[in-house]
Amino acid sequence: MNILEAKKFLRTRLNPKVIKTYKQYGFSINGLVSSNDWEVFAAILFDETKKNKGSDLQNYEVKSARDGESFEYQYHKNSGFDKIDEDKNVKHLFISYDRDYKNISVRIIEGKQLSQKFDSWREGLRENYDKGRQRYRKNISYGFVKKEARLLFEISW
């Protein structure tokens, strides 16, 4: 695990001068770090590469949300069932952060520990697609993640 390099990358995204400029002109810094940035952070952390289909990285699904908010999973019409099956076989990295990104927590859980949850989504996924919808969204709560996932580390700036 390459925590130092991952933190260094994240710091480039959370440049104090940029944050100061945003605030100076009345802009929120919410969303300053994109989902792609969190995926790159995880790729550096675990020396992984992006996967073209399925999970975000070769062996990890990366989720991020503000502290207290749920982590969203999204399944697409033509690949949703395959993705649910794959989600059971990769590790899930949950990154939570406070409003100003000053405190960041990184937690991890094995996909097999989430199997029951993923299986419970299958019927809703089928119904969603039968209605012609292109995407199916489900959430895993922050409380569940905090209780069940293992805390890897925390960052405080």
Short mmCIF file of N, CA and C in Angstrom, two decimals:
data_model
loop_
_atom_site.label_atom_id
_atom_site.label_comp_id
_atom_site.label_asym_id
_atom_site.label_seq_id
_atom_site.Cartn_x
_atom_site.Cartn_y
_atom_site.Cartn_z
N MET A 1 0.85 -1.17 0.00
CA MET A 1 0.00 0.00 0.00
C MET A 1 0.91 1.24 0.00
N ASN A 2 0.65 2.12 -0.93
CA ASN A 2 1.49 3.30 -1.10
C ASN A 2 0.73 4.55 -0.62
N ILE A 3 0.59 4.67 0.69
CA ILE A 3 -0.19 5.76 1.26
C ILE A 3 0.44 7.12 0.97
N LEU A 4 1.76 7.21 1.08
CA LEU A 4 2.45 8.48 0.87
C LEU A 4 2.22 9.05 -0.53
N GLU A 5 2.39 8.22 -1.55
CA GLU A 5 2.18 8.68 -2.93
C GLU A 5 0.72 9.04 -3.19
N ALA A 6 -0.19 8.23 -2.64
CA ALA A 6 -1.62 8.50 -2.81
C ALA A 6 -1.99 9.84 -2.16
N LYS A 7 -1.46 10.09 -0.96
CA LYS A 7 -1.72 11.36 -0.29
C LYS A 7 -1.14 12.53 -1.09
N LYS A 8 0.04 12.33 -1.65
CA LYS A 8 0.69 13.38 -2.44
C LYS A 8 -0.19 13.74 -3.65
N PHE A 9 -0.72 12.72 -4.32
CA PHE A 9 -1.62 12.98 -5.45
C PHE A 9 -2.85 13.76 -4.98
N LEU A 10 -3.46 13.30 -3.90
CA LEU A 10 -4.67 13.95 -3.39
C LEU A 10 -4.39 15.41 -3.02
N ARG A 11 -3.22 15.65 -2.49
CA ARG A 11 -2.87 17.02 -2.11
C ARG A 11 -2.82 17.94 -3.33
N THR A 12 -2.43 17.39 -4.50
CA THR A 12 -2.43 18.22 -5.71
C THR A 12 -3.85 18.62 -6.07
N ARG A 13 -4.81 17.75 -5.81
CA ARG A 13 -6.22 18.05 -6.10
C ARG A 13 -6.79 19.02 -5.07
N LEU A 14 -6.23 18.99 -3.87
CA LEU A 14 -6.72 19.83 -2.78
C LEU A 14 -5.69 20.91 -2.44
N ASN A 15 -5.19 21.53 -3.46
CA ASN A 15 -4.19 22.58 -3.31
C ASN A 15 -4.76 23.71 -2.45
N PRO A 16 -4.09 24.02 -1.33
CA PRO A 16 -4.60 25.07 -0.43
C PRO A 16 -4.83 26.42 -1.12
N LYS A 17 -4.02 26.77 -2.11
CA LYS A 17 -4.20 28.04 -2.83
C LYS A 17 -5.50 28.02 -3.64
N VAL A 18 -5.80 26.88 -4.25
CA VAL A 18 -7.03 26.75 -5.02
C VAL A 18 -8.24 26.85 -4.09
N ILE A 19 -8.17 26.15 -2.96
CA ILE A 19 -9.27 26.18 -1.99
C ILE A 19 -9.48 27.61 -1.49
N LYS A 20 -8.40 28.31 -1.20
CA LYS A 20 -8.50 29.69 -0.73
C LYS A 20 -9.17 30.57 -1.79
N THR A 21 -8.80 30.39 -3.05
CA THR A 21 -9.38 31.18 -4.14
C THR A 21 -10.87 30.89 -4.27
N TYR A 22 -11.26 29.61 -4.22
CA TYR A 22 -12.67 29.25 -4.29
C TYR A 22 -13.45 29.99 -3.19
N LYS A 23 -12.95 29.88 -1.98
CA LYS A 23 -13.64 30.49 -0.84
C LYS A 23 -13.66 32.02 -0.92
N GLN A 24 -12.56 32.60 -1.37
CA GLN A 24 -12.45 34.05 -1.50
C GLN A 24 -13.55 34.61 -2.38
N TYR A 25 -13.90 33.89 -3.43
CA TYR A 25 -14.91 34.37 -4.37
C TYR A 25 -16.30 33.76 -4.14
N GLY A 26 -16.45 33.09 -2.98
CA GLY A 26 -17.76 32.60 -2.58
C GLY A 26 -18.18 31.27 -3.18
N PHE A 27 -17.24 30.51 -3.74
CA PHE A 27 -17.58 29.23 -4.34
C PHE A 27 -17.40 28.10 -3.33
N SER A 28 -18.25 27.11 -3.42
CA SER A 28 -18.13 25.92 -2.59
C SER A 28 -17.02 25.03 -3.16
N ILE A 29 -16.33 24.34 -2.27
CA ILE A 29 -15.32 23.39 -2.76
C ILE A 29 -15.91 21.98 -2.86
N ASN A 30 -17.20 21.86 -2.59
CA ASN A 30 -17.86 20.57 -2.74
C ASN A 30 -17.69 20.09 -4.19
N GLY A 31 -17.24 18.88 -4.36
CA GLY A 31 -17.04 18.34 -5.69
C GLY A 31 -15.68 18.66 -6.29
N LEU A 32 -14.83 19.33 -5.52
CA LEU A 32 -13.50 19.67 -6.02
C LEU A 32 -12.71 18.41 -6.39
N VAL A 33 -12.93 17.34 -5.65
CA VAL A 33 -12.32 16.05 -5.95
C VAL A 33 -13.38 15.20 -6.64
N SER A 34 -13.14 14.82 -7.88
CA SER A 34 -14.12 14.05 -8.66
C SER A 34 -14.02 12.55 -8.36
N SER A 35 -14.99 11.81 -8.82
CA SER A 35 -14.94 10.34 -8.65
C SER A 35 -13.71 9.76 -9.35
N ASN A 36 -13.34 10.34 -10.49
CA ASN A 36 -12.12 9.89 -11.17
C ASN A 36 -10.89 10.12 -10.31
N ASP A 37 -10.84 11.26 -9.61
CA ASP A 37 -9.71 11.55 -8.73
C ASP A 37 -9.60 10.50 -7.62
N TRP A 38 -10.74 10.11 -7.05
CA TRP A 38 -10.72 9.10 -5.99
C TRP A 38 -10.25 7.76 -6.55
N GLU A 39 -10.63 7.45 -7.79
CA GLU A 39 -10.19 6.21 -8.42
C GLU A 39 -8.68 6.22 -8.66
N VAL A 40 -8.15 7.36 -9.09
CA VAL A 40 -6.70 7.47 -9.28
C VAL A 40 -6.00 7.36 -7.93
N PHE A 41 -6.54 8.00 -6.91
CA PHE A 41 -6.01 7.89 -5.55
C PHE A 41 -5.90 6.41 -5.15
N ALA A 42 -6.98 5.65 -5.38
CA ALA A 42 -6.99 4.22 -5.03
C ALA A 42 -6.01 3.44 -5.90
N ALA A 43 -5.91 3.79 -7.18
CA ALA A 43 -4.98 3.11 -8.09
C ALA A 43 -3.54 3.29 -7.60
N ILE A 44 -3.20 4.50 -7.19
CA ILE A 44 -1.86 4.77 -6.65
C ILE A 44 -1.67 4.00 -5.35
N LEU A 45 -2.68 4.05 -4.49
CA LEU A 45 -2.62 3.40 -3.19
C LEU A 45 -2.32 1.91 -3.29
N PHE A 46 -2.98 1.24 -4.24
CA PHE A 46 -2.84 -0.22 -4.36
C PHE A 46 -2.05 -0.67 -5.58
N ASP A 47 -1.44 0.29 -6.29
CA ASP A 47 -0.69 -0.02 -7.50
C ASP A 47 -1.55 -0.85 -8.47
N GLU A 48 -2.72 -0.32 -8.77
CA GLU A 48 -3.70 -0.97 -9.64
C GLU A 48 -3.87 -0.14 -10.90
N THR A 49 -4.51 -0.73 -11.89
CA THR A 49 -4.84 0.01 -13.10
C THR A 49 -6.35 0.02 -13.30
N LYS A 50 -6.79 0.98 -14.07
CA LYS A 50 -8.21 1.12 -14.40
C LYS A 50 -8.67 -0.10 -15.18
N LYS A 51 -9.87 -0.50 -14.91
CA LYS A 51 -10.47 -1.61 -15.65
C LYS A 51 -11.47 -1.01 -16.64
N ASN A 52 -11.51 -1.50 -17.85
CA ASN A 52 -12.38 -0.92 -18.88
C ASN A 52 -13.85 -1.25 -18.67
N LYS A 53 -14.14 -2.37 -18.05
CA LYS A 53 -15.52 -2.80 -17.88
C LYS A 53 -15.66 -3.43 -16.50
N GLY A 54 -16.76 -3.14 -15.84
CA GLY A 54 -16.97 -3.73 -14.52
C GLY A 54 -16.49 -2.83 -13.41
N SER A 55 -15.68 -3.39 -12.52
CA SER A 55 -15.19 -2.62 -11.38
C SER A 55 -14.27 -1.50 -11.84
N ASP A 56 -14.06 -0.53 -10.96
CA ASP A 56 -13.24 0.64 -11.30
C ASP A 56 -11.80 0.27 -11.58
N LEU A 57 -11.24 -0.58 -10.72
CA LEU A 57 -9.85 -1.03 -10.86
C LEU A 57 -9.85 -2.55 -11.02
N GLN A 58 -8.70 -3.11 -11.29
CA GLN A 58 -8.62 -4.56 -11.52
C GLN A 58 -9.22 -5.37 -10.37
N ASN A 59 -8.97 -4.95 -9.14
CA ASN A 59 -9.42 -5.73 -7.98
C ASN A 59 -10.23 -4.92 -6.96
N TYR A 60 -10.62 -3.72 -7.35
CA TYR A 60 -11.31 -2.83 -6.40
C TYR A 60 -12.44 -2.05 -7.06
N GLU A 61 -13.50 -1.88 -6.30
CA GLU A 61 -14.57 -0.95 -6.64
C GLU A 61 -14.37 0.23 -5.68
N VAL A 62 -14.36 1.44 -6.21
CA VAL A 62 -14.06 2.63 -5.40
C VAL A 62 -15.33 3.48 -5.25
N LYS A 63 -15.69 3.75 -4.00
CA LYS A 63 -16.85 4.58 -3.72
C LYS A 63 -16.43 5.73 -2.82
N SER A 64 -17.03 6.89 -3.04
CA SER A 64 -16.72 8.05 -2.22
C SER A 64 -17.99 8.81 -1.90
N ALA A 65 -18.01 9.41 -0.72
CA ALA A 65 -19.16 10.21 -0.30
C ALA A 65 -18.75 11.08 0.88
N ARG A 66 -19.48 12.15 1.02
CA ARG A 66 -19.25 13.02 2.18
C ARG A 66 -19.64 12.26 3.45
N ASP A 67 -18.96 12.55 4.55
CA ASP A 67 -19.26 11.90 5.83
C ASP A 67 -20.76 11.87 6.10
N GLY A 68 -21.25 10.71 6.46
CA GLY A 68 -22.65 10.56 6.81
C GLY A 68 -23.56 10.24 5.64
N GLU A 69 -23.07 10.40 4.42
CA GLU A 69 -23.90 10.12 3.23
C GLU A 69 -23.66 8.70 2.73
N SER A 70 -24.64 8.18 2.02
CA SER A 70 -24.56 6.83 1.48
C SER A 70 -23.64 6.77 0.27
N PHE A 71 -23.19 5.56 -0.03
CA PHE A 71 -22.33 5.30 -1.18
C PHE A 71 -23.18 4.69 -2.29
N GLU A 72 -23.18 5.35 -3.45
CA GLU A 72 -24.06 4.93 -4.54
C GLU A 72 -23.42 3.90 -5.46
N TYR A 73 -24.21 2.89 -5.79
CA TYR A 73 -23.86 1.89 -6.79
C TYR A 73 -24.80 2.10 -7.97
N GLN A 74 -24.25 2.01 -9.16
CA GLN A 74 -25.05 2.24 -10.36
C GLN A 74 -24.81 1.08 -11.33
N TYR A 75 -25.91 0.53 -11.82
CA TYR A 75 -25.84 -0.60 -12.75
C TYR A 75 -26.52 -0.21 -14.06
N HIS A 76 -25.87 -0.54 -15.16
CA HIS A 76 -26.37 -0.18 -16.48
C HIS A 76 -27.11 -1.35 -17.11
N LYS A 77 -28.05 -1.02 -17.97
CA LYS A 77 -28.97 -2.01 -18.54
C LYS A 77 -28.29 -3.24 -19.13
N ASN A 78 -27.31 -3.06 -19.97
CA ASN A 78 -26.74 -4.21 -20.66
C ASN A 78 -25.68 -4.98 -19.87
N SER A 79 -25.22 -4.41 -18.77
CA SER A 79 -24.16 -5.08 -18.03
C SER A 79 -24.44 -5.20 -16.53
N GLY A 80 -25.62 -4.81 -16.10
CA GLY A 80 -25.93 -4.74 -14.68
C GLY A 80 -25.80 -6.04 -13.92
N PHE A 81 -26.32 -7.13 -14.50
CA PHE A 81 -26.25 -8.42 -13.80
C PHE A 81 -24.81 -8.92 -13.69
N ASP A 82 -24.04 -8.73 -14.76
CA ASP A 82 -22.62 -9.11 -14.71
C ASP A 82 -21.88 -8.27 -13.67
N LYS A 83 -22.22 -7.00 -13.59
CA LYS A 83 -21.56 -6.10 -12.65
C LYS A 83 -21.88 -6.49 -11.21
N ILE A 84 -23.13 -6.84 -10.95
CA ILE A 84 -23.50 -7.29 -9.60
C ILE A 84 -22.69 -8.52 -9.22
N ASP A 85 -22.56 -9.46 -10.16
CA ASP A 85 -21.78 -10.67 -9.88
C ASP A 85 -20.31 -10.33 -9.64
N GLU A 86 -19.78 -9.41 -10.43
CA GLU A 86 -18.39 -9.01 -10.25
C GLU A 86 -18.18 -8.30 -8.91
N ASP A 87 -19.16 -7.50 -8.51
CA ASP A 87 -19.04 -6.77 -7.24
C ASP A 87 -18.84 -7.71 -6.05
N LYS A 88 -19.29 -8.93 -6.18
CA LYS A 88 -19.11 -9.91 -5.11
C LYS A 88 -17.68 -10.42 -5.02
N ASN A 89 -16.91 -10.21 -6.08
CA ASN A 89 -15.57 -10.81 -6.16
C ASN A 89 -14.42 -9.81 -6.10
N VAL A 90 -14.72 -8.56 -5.87
CA VAL A 90 -13.66 -7.55 -5.74
C VAL A 90 -13.77 -6.90 -4.36
N LYS A 91 -12.72 -6.23 -3.97
CA LYS A 91 -12.75 -5.48 -2.72
C LYS A 91 -13.42 -4.14 -2.97
N HIS A 92 -14.07 -3.63 -1.95
CA HIS A 92 -14.77 -2.35 -2.06
C HIS A 92 -14.10 -1.34 -1.13
N LEU A 93 -13.65 -0.26 -1.73
CA LEU A 93 -12.97 0.80 -1.00
C LEU A 93 -13.96 1.95 -0.82
N PHE A 94 -14.18 2.35 0.41
CA PHE A 94 -15.11 3.43 0.72
C PHE A 94 -14.32 4.61 1.28
N ILE A 95 -14.41 5.73 0.59
CA ILE A 95 -13.70 6.93 0.99
C ILE A 95 -14.73 7.96 1.43
N SER A 96 -14.62 8.40 2.66
CA SER A 96 -15.53 9.45 3.15
C SER A 96 -14.71 10.66 3.55
N TYR A 97 -15.31 11.82 3.39
CA TYR A 97 -14.59 13.07 3.62
C TYR A 97 -15.54 14.10 4.20
N ASP A 98 -14.97 15.05 4.95
CA ASP A 98 -15.81 16.10 5.50
C ASP A 98 -15.98 17.22 4.48
N ARG A 99 -16.75 18.20 4.85
CA ARG A 99 -17.14 19.29 3.94
C ARG A 99 -15.95 19.99 3.27
N ASP A 100 -14.86 20.15 4.00
CA ASP A 100 -13.70 20.86 3.48
C ASP A 100 -12.55 19.94 3.09
N TYR A 101 -12.80 18.65 3.06
CA TYR A 101 -11.78 17.64 2.73
C TYR A 101 -10.62 17.66 3.71
N LYS A 102 -10.83 18.17 4.90
CA LYS A 102 -9.74 18.22 5.87
C LYS A 102 -9.56 16.88 6.59
N ASN A 103 -10.61 16.08 6.62
CA ASN A 103 -10.56 14.76 7.26
C ASN A 103 -11.13 13.74 6.28
N ILE A 104 -10.33 12.74 5.99
CA ILE A 104 -10.70 11.72 5.01
C ILE A 104 -10.48 10.35 5.66
N SER A 105 -11.46 9.48 5.51
CA SER A 105 -11.36 8.11 6.03
C SER A 105 -11.41 7.15 4.86
N VAL A 106 -10.59 6.11 4.94
CA VAL A 106 -10.55 5.09 3.88
C VAL A 106 -10.83 3.74 4.53
N ARG A 107 -11.91 3.11 4.09
CA ARG A 107 -12.33 1.81 4.63
C ARG A 107 -12.40 0.79 3.50
N ILE A 108 -12.29 -0.48 3.87
CA ILE A 108 -12.30 -1.55 2.87
C ILE A 108 -13.12 -2.74 3.38
N ILE A 109 -13.76 -3.42 2.43
CA ILE A 109 -14.51 -4.63 2.75
C ILE A 109 -14.46 -5.55 1.54
N GLU A 110 -14.42 -6.83 1.79
CA GLU A 110 -14.44 -7.83 0.72
C GLU A 110 -15.82 -7.89 0.09
N GLY A 111 -15.86 -8.05 -1.22
CA GLY A 111 -17.14 -8.16 -1.92
C GLY A 111 -18.00 -9.30 -1.42
N LYS A 112 -17.37 -10.40 -1.05
CA LYS A 112 -18.14 -11.56 -0.58
C LYS A 112 -18.90 -11.23 0.70
N GLN A 113 -18.42 -10.26 1.48
CA GLN A 113 -19.13 -9.83 2.68
C GLN A 113 -20.38 -9.02 2.33
N LEU A 114 -20.44 -8.54 1.10
CA LEU A 114 -21.59 -7.75 0.63
C LEU A 114 -22.51 -8.57 -0.27
N SER A 115 -22.20 -9.84 -0.47
CA SER A 115 -22.95 -10.70 -1.40
C SER A 115 -24.45 -10.67 -1.18
N GLN A 116 -24.84 -10.81 0.06
CA GLN A 116 -26.27 -10.85 0.37
C GLN A 116 -26.96 -9.56 -0.06
N LYS A 117 -26.28 -8.45 0.18
CA LYS A 117 -26.82 -7.14 -0.21
C LYS A 117 -26.96 -7.08 -1.73
N PHE A 118 -25.91 -7.48 -2.45
CA PHE A 118 -25.96 -7.45 -3.92
C PHE A 118 -27.06 -8.36 -4.45
N ASP A 119 -27.17 -9.56 -3.88
CA ASP A 119 -28.21 -10.49 -4.32
C ASP A 119 -29.60 -9.91 -4.11
N SER A 120 -29.77 -9.16 -3.03
CA SER A 120 -31.09 -8.57 -2.74
C SER A 120 -31.47 -7.49 -3.76
N TRP A 121 -30.49 -6.99 -4.51
CA TRP A 121 -30.75 -5.94 -5.51
C TRP A 121 -31.16 -6.53 -6.86
N ARG A 122 -30.97 -7.82 -7.08
CA ARG A 122 -31.17 -8.43 -8.40
C ARG A 122 -32.61 -8.26 -8.91
N GLU A 123 -33.59 -8.49 -8.06
CA GLU A 123 -34.98 -8.39 -8.50
C GLU A 123 -35.33 -6.96 -8.90
N GLY A 124 -34.89 -5.99 -8.11
CA GLY A 124 -35.12 -4.59 -8.45
C GLY A 124 -34.44 -4.22 -9.76
N LEU A 125 -33.27 -4.77 -9.97
CA LEU A 125 -32.53 -4.55 -11.22
C LEU A 125 -33.34 -5.08 -12.40
N ARG A 126 -33.86 -6.29 -12.27
CA ARG A 126 -34.66 -6.90 -13.34
C ARG A 126 -35.91 -6.06 -13.62
N GLU A 127 -36.61 -5.67 -12.56
CA GLU A 127 -37.83 -4.85 -12.73
C GLU A 127 -37.51 -3.51 -13.39
N ASN A 128 -36.44 -2.92 -13.00
CA ASN A 128 -36.02 -1.63 -13.55
C ASN A 128 -35.81 -1.73 -15.06
N TYR A 129 -35.10 -2.76 -15.48
CA TYR A 129 -34.81 -2.93 -16.90
C TYR A 129 -36.05 -3.34 -17.68
N ASP A 130 -36.94 -4.10 -17.04
CA ASP A 130 -38.20 -4.48 -17.70
C ASP A 130 -39.05 -3.25 -18.00
N LYS A 131 -38.87 -2.21 -17.21
CA LYS A 131 -39.60 -0.95 -17.42
C LYS A 131 -38.91 -0.05 -18.43
N GLY A 132 -37.79 -0.52 -18.99
CA GLY A 132 -37.08 0.24 -20.02
C GLY A 132 -36.07 1.25 -19.51
N ARG A 133 -35.84 1.25 -18.23
CA ARG A 133 -34.86 2.20 -17.68
C ARG A 133 -33.44 1.73 -18.00
N GLN A 134 -32.55 2.69 -18.16
CA GLN A 134 -31.16 2.40 -18.54
C GLN A 134 -30.25 2.16 -17.34
N ARG A 135 -30.58 2.74 -16.19
CA ARG A 135 -29.71 2.65 -15.02
C ARG A 135 -30.51 2.24 -13.79
N TYR A 136 -29.82 1.56 -12.92
CA TYR A 136 -30.40 1.15 -11.64
C TYR A 136 -29.44 1.60 -10.55
N ARG A 137 -29.95 2.35 -9.59
CA ARG A 137 -29.10 2.89 -8.53
C ARG A 137 -29.54 2.34 -7.17
N LYS A 138 -28.54 1.93 -6.39
CA LYS A 138 -28.77 1.48 -5.02
C LYS A 138 -27.68 2.09 -4.15
N ASN A 139 -27.91 2.11 -2.85
CA ASN A 139 -26.95 2.70 -1.93
C ASN A 139 -26.59 1.75 -0.80
N ILE A 140 -25.38 1.92 -0.33
CA ILE A 140 -24.95 1.28 0.92
C ILE A 140 -24.74 2.43 1.90
N SER A 141 -25.37 2.32 3.04
CA SER A 141 -25.36 3.44 3.99
C SER A 141 -23.99 3.64 4.63
N TYR A 142 -23.75 4.88 4.99
CA TYR A 142 -22.53 5.25 5.69
C TYR A 142 -22.41 4.47 7.00
N GLY A 143 -23.54 4.34 7.71
CA GLY A 143 -23.55 3.61 8.98
C GLY A 143 -23.11 2.16 8.81
N PHE A 144 -23.61 1.52 7.75
CA PHE A 144 -23.22 0.13 7.48
C PHE A 144 -21.72 0.05 7.21
N VAL A 145 -21.23 0.95 6.36
CA VAL A 145 -19.81 0.95 6.01
C VAL A 145 -18.95 1.19 7.25
N LYS A 146 -19.35 2.16 8.06
CA LYS A 146 -18.57 2.49 9.25
C LYS A 146 -18.52 1.30 10.21
N LYS A 147 -19.60 0.56 10.28
CA LYS A 147 -19.68 -0.58 11.20
C LYS A 147 -18.98 -1.82 10.65
N GLU A 148 -19.17 -2.11 9.37
CA GLU A 148 -18.73 -3.38 8.80
C GLU A 148 -17.38 -3.36 8.09
N ALA A 149 -17.04 -2.24 7.49
CA ALA A 149 -15.78 -2.17 6.73
C ALA A 149 -14.62 -1.87 7.68
N ARG A 150 -13.46 -2.34 7.32
CA ARG A 150 -12.26 -2.13 8.14
C ARG A 150 -11.63 -0.78 7.78
N LEU A 151 -11.36 0.01 8.80
CA LEU A 151 -10.70 1.30 8.60
C LEU A 151 -9.25 1.05 8.24
N LEU A 152 -8.83 1.51 7.05
CA LEU A 152 -7.44 1.36 6.63
C LEU A 152 -6.58 2.48 7.20
N PHE A 153 -7.04 3.71 7.01
CA PHE A 153 -6.32 4.86 7.54
C PHE A 153 -7.19 6.10 7.41
N GLU A 154 -6.74 7.15 8.09
CA GLU A 154 -7.40 8.45 8.03
C GLU A 154 -6.36 9.49 7.67
N ILE A 155 -6.82 10.52 6.99
CA ILE A 155 -5.96 11.64 6.63
C ILE A 155 -6.57 12.89 7.27
N SER A 156 -5.73 13.66 7.91
CA SER A 156 -6.14 14.97 8.42
C SER A 156 -5.11 15.97 7.97
N TRP A 157 -5.54 17.03 7.32
CA TRP A 157 -4.62 18.05 6.80
C TRP A 157 -4.45 19.16 7.79
#
